[in-house]
Amino acid sequence: MKNKKAGNQSVFFQNPPVVISGYSVVGPKEGQGPLRDSFDVILKDTYDGEKSWEKTEAKMLERSMRGAIDKAQVPLESVDYILAGDLLNQIISSNFAARQLGLPFIGLYGACSTMALSLALGGMLIDGGYASKVLCSASSHHDTAERQYRLPTEQGNQRPMYAQWTVTGAGSILLADAGNGPKLTSATIGRVIDYGETDTNNMGAAMAPAVADTILNHFQDLNRPPDYYDLVLTGDLGVLGLQLVTELLKRSNLNIRNTFTDCGVMIFDTEQDTHAGGSGCGCSAVVLTGNILSRMQSGEIKKVLLIGSGSLHSPASALQGESMPAIGHAISLEMQ
Amino acid sequence: MPNSDLRPPTLKVTPEEYKEITKKLTPKPKVVKNTILAFLVGGLICSIGQIIINSYMLYLGLTKLSAQIAGTATLIFLGALLTGLGVYDEIVRVGGAGGIIPVTGFANSMVSPALEYKKEGYVFGVGGKLFTIAGPILVYGIASSIIVGIIYLLLR
């Protein structure tokens, strides 16, 4: 058997899996943002007719999963696995969405890095010959995240300027062993990095070192020049995190001169008062399935590196004074 | 704790240096603007309270003490109402501590969990989580009042 591993942390795909479809569902606030035209569905309110936000999130995720399958015009039964994750305890949104689809399901937890993680694993399943179609999904909901990680939603408080706003959104990508669309060419699995940040409002600062570490290893493992990609896109570092990762890479002698941006920065306007930008599993999921895929299909950009970024703390660990470990997973998409 | 024993390549920045960089790049809170807004919002809430108390004395003929109690109850009601209408968190977003410190802020901290956790049922939802925000305030408020009371008793 041929070894498909490259360097320490990366894999390259011999028969690159193809992104045959992507589908995004977002909340009203995201639907007012600068990327509004790229989403498939924009909900009118944060409940969408459900009794609780948790139910809404599961429904959103299910809708994005079915949407991706329908868009690719393949039968539901042809999908071999669902790989999905979210932010809620016991990843209930993914469990409940997968219950409705009735397909073999692998639940993932990578915090906000889940979309990149699911694509990396989906690619391995397909290129390894264990599947021909894998559905990769992730979701988050602003209000479910707030009530789990922070305060009741109607509780008055003042968020610091470096805090981010959890995106309400679900995105799904259908990966297949053949078809038309951008190809998943490589993946770099991150390691857990902790630079000692303890402020749970400052997730950008907690995640930036992990993302920088993964980027550094990705370029070294695959021996690619820093200007290989048309777009290097981090998951949800926000304004501050993006500045920090740029600084970290500069000091580590990796100068990415090409477009370098962040999904959390792209998804909201500064006038939307989200402070440092978007966050959450849904953030990179909807920006990738919406904006990025359509720009790749139109030929505007050909090579994209997405580094999903996740902060791996819990409310309990933060209260116990632990710092916030973080992880970054990278995947590269290329249009041939 | 950060792992100092990672396989290379690693970042050429130590956690200590990173702390410095983070400190430099993190936006500072706008102290002057926030203080003025907190002063205005807090002052406005207190002025409304004073107007209510004076009106109770003037029009309902309540004694000063009764008017103060009734006025506080009215403010608590207004804080609860504005929380239910989804307005109070917006007031605090602008006014900060000016909206948290007055009794309306306390009402907000009681009503918001009550609203939020209704979905988990009346016993373990509302009943169990009602004091998540106000609980610590009550625990330490009551504890310190007991200590102050004992000191007062001893000094008398």
CSV table of C-alpha atoms in Angstrom, one decimal, chain A residues 8-9 47 51-54 143 147 151-158 161-162 191 193-197 202 204-206 208-209 212-213 216-217 220 240 243-244 247-249 251-253 273 323, chain B residues 1-3 6-15 17-18 21-22 24-28 30 34 83 86-89 92-97 100 108-109 112-113 115-117 119-120 132-133:
chain,number,residue,atom,x,y,z
A,8,ASN,CA,4.4,15.0,10.4
A,9,GLN,CA,0.8,15.9,10.3
A,47,TYR,CA,-36.7,30.3,16.2
A,51,LYS,CA,-40.2,26.1,20.6
A,52,SER,CA,-36.5,26.2,21.5
A,53,TRP,CA,-33.3,27.4,19.9
A,54,GLU,CA,-31.8,23.9,20.3
A,143,ASP,CA,-28.6,31.8,21.3
A,147,ARG,CA,-27.1,30.1,27.0
A,151,LEU,CA,-25.4,34.2,30.2
A,152,PRO,CA,-29.1,34.0,29.6
A,153,THR,CA,-29.8,35.8,26.3
A,154,GLU,CA,-31.9,38.6,27.8
A,155,GLN,CA,-29.4,39.2,30.6
A,156,GLY,CA,-27.9,42.7,30.1
A,157,ASN,CA,-24.1,42.8,29.8
A,158,GLN,CA,-21.4,44.7,27.9
A,161,MET,CA,-14.5,44.9,21.9
A,162,TYR,CA,-12.4,41.8,21.2
A,191,ARG,CA,-2.3,19.4,17.4
A,193,ILE,CA,-1.7,24.2,21.3
A,194,ASP,CA,-2.1,26.2,24.5
A,195,TYR,CA,-0.4,29.6,24.8
A,196,GLY,CA,-1.9,30.3,28.2
A,197,GLU,CA,-4.9,32.6,27.3
A,202,ASN,CA,-10.8,36.4,23.8
A,204,GLY,CA,-9.2,34.8,18.8
A,205,ALA,CA,-6.1,35.1,21.0
A,206,ALA,CA,-6.6,31.6,22.4
A,208,ALA,CA,-4.3,32.0,16.9
A,209,PRO,CA,-1.2,30.0,18.0
A,212,ALA,CA,-0.4,29.4,13.1
A,213,ASP,CA,1.2,26.1,14.2
A,216,LEU,CA,3.4,26.3,9.5
A,217,ASN,CA,3.3,22.5,9.5
A,220,GLN,CA,6.5,22.3,5.6
A,240,LEU,CA,-7.9,40.3,16.7
A,243,GLN,CA,-3.9,40.1,13.4
A,244,LEU,CA,-2.3,37.8,16.0
A,247,GLU,CA,2.1,38.4,13.5
A,248,LEU,CA,2.9,34.9,14.7
A,249,LEU,CA,3.6,33.7,11.2
A,251,ARG,CA,7.9,36.1,13.4
A,252,SER,CA,8.2,32.4,12.5
A,253,ASN,CA,9.5,33.4,9.0
A,273,ASP,CA,-21.9,45.7,16.2
A,323,SER,CA,-6.2,28.2,30.1
B,1,MET,CA,-0.1,24.6,30.7
B,2,PRO,CA,1.6,25.2,27.4
B,3,ASN,CA,3.6,22.3,26.0
B,6,LEU,CA,6.6,20.1,20.7
B,7,ARG,CA,8.1,18.4,17.6
B,8,PRO,CA,9.5,21.1,15.2
B,9,PRO,CA,8.5,23.1,13.2
B,10,THR,CA,7.1,25.2,16.0
B,11,LEU,CA,6.3,28.9,16.3
B,12,LYS,CA,9.2,31.1,17.0
B,13,VAL,CA,7.3,33.0,19.7
B,14,THR,CA,7.2,31.9,23.3
B,15,PRO,CA,4.0,32.1,25.4
B,17,GLU,CA,6.2,36.9,24.1
B,18,TYR,CA,2.8,36.0,22.9
B,21,ILE,CA,1.8,40.8,21.6
B,22,THR,CA,-1.8,40.0,22.6
B,24,LYS,CA,-0.4,45.2,22.6
B,25,LEU,CA,-3.0,44.3,19.9
B,26,THR,CA,-6.1,43.8,22.1
B,27,PRO,CA,-8.4,46.9,21.7
B,28,LYS,CA,-8.7,48.8,25.0
B,30,LYS,CA,-13.2,53.2,25.7
B,34,ASN,CA,-18.3,54.1,28.6
B,83,THR,CA,-36.5,42.4,30.1
B,86,GLY,CA,-36.2,42.3,25.1
B,87,VAL,CA,-35.2,45.9,25.6
B,88,TYR,CA,-33.2,45.8,28.9
B,89,ASP,CA,-30.2,44.0,27.5
B,92,VAL,CA,-27.1,47.6,29.4
B,93,ARG,CA,-25.3,47.2,26.1
B,94,VAL,CA,-25.1,51.0,25.8
B,95,GLY,CA,-25.1,51.9,29.5
B,96,GLY,CA,-23.0,49.2,31.1
B,97,ALA,CA,-22.9,49.3,34.8
B,100,ILE,CA,-26.7,46.8,35.9
B,108,ASN,CA,-33.2,41.9,34.8
B,109,SER,CA,-30.9,39.3,36.4
B,112,SER,CA,-33.8,36.8,32.2
B,113,PRO,CA,-33.0,33.3,33.6
B,115,LEU,CA,-37.5,33.4,30.7
B,116,GLU,CA,-34.5,31.5,29.4
B,117,TYR,CA,-34.9,28.3,31.3
B,119,LYS,CA,-38.0,25.5,28.1
B,120,GLU,CA,-36.3,23.1,30.6
B,132,THR,CA,-27.9,31.7,38.5
B,133,ILE,CA,-27.0,35.4,38.2
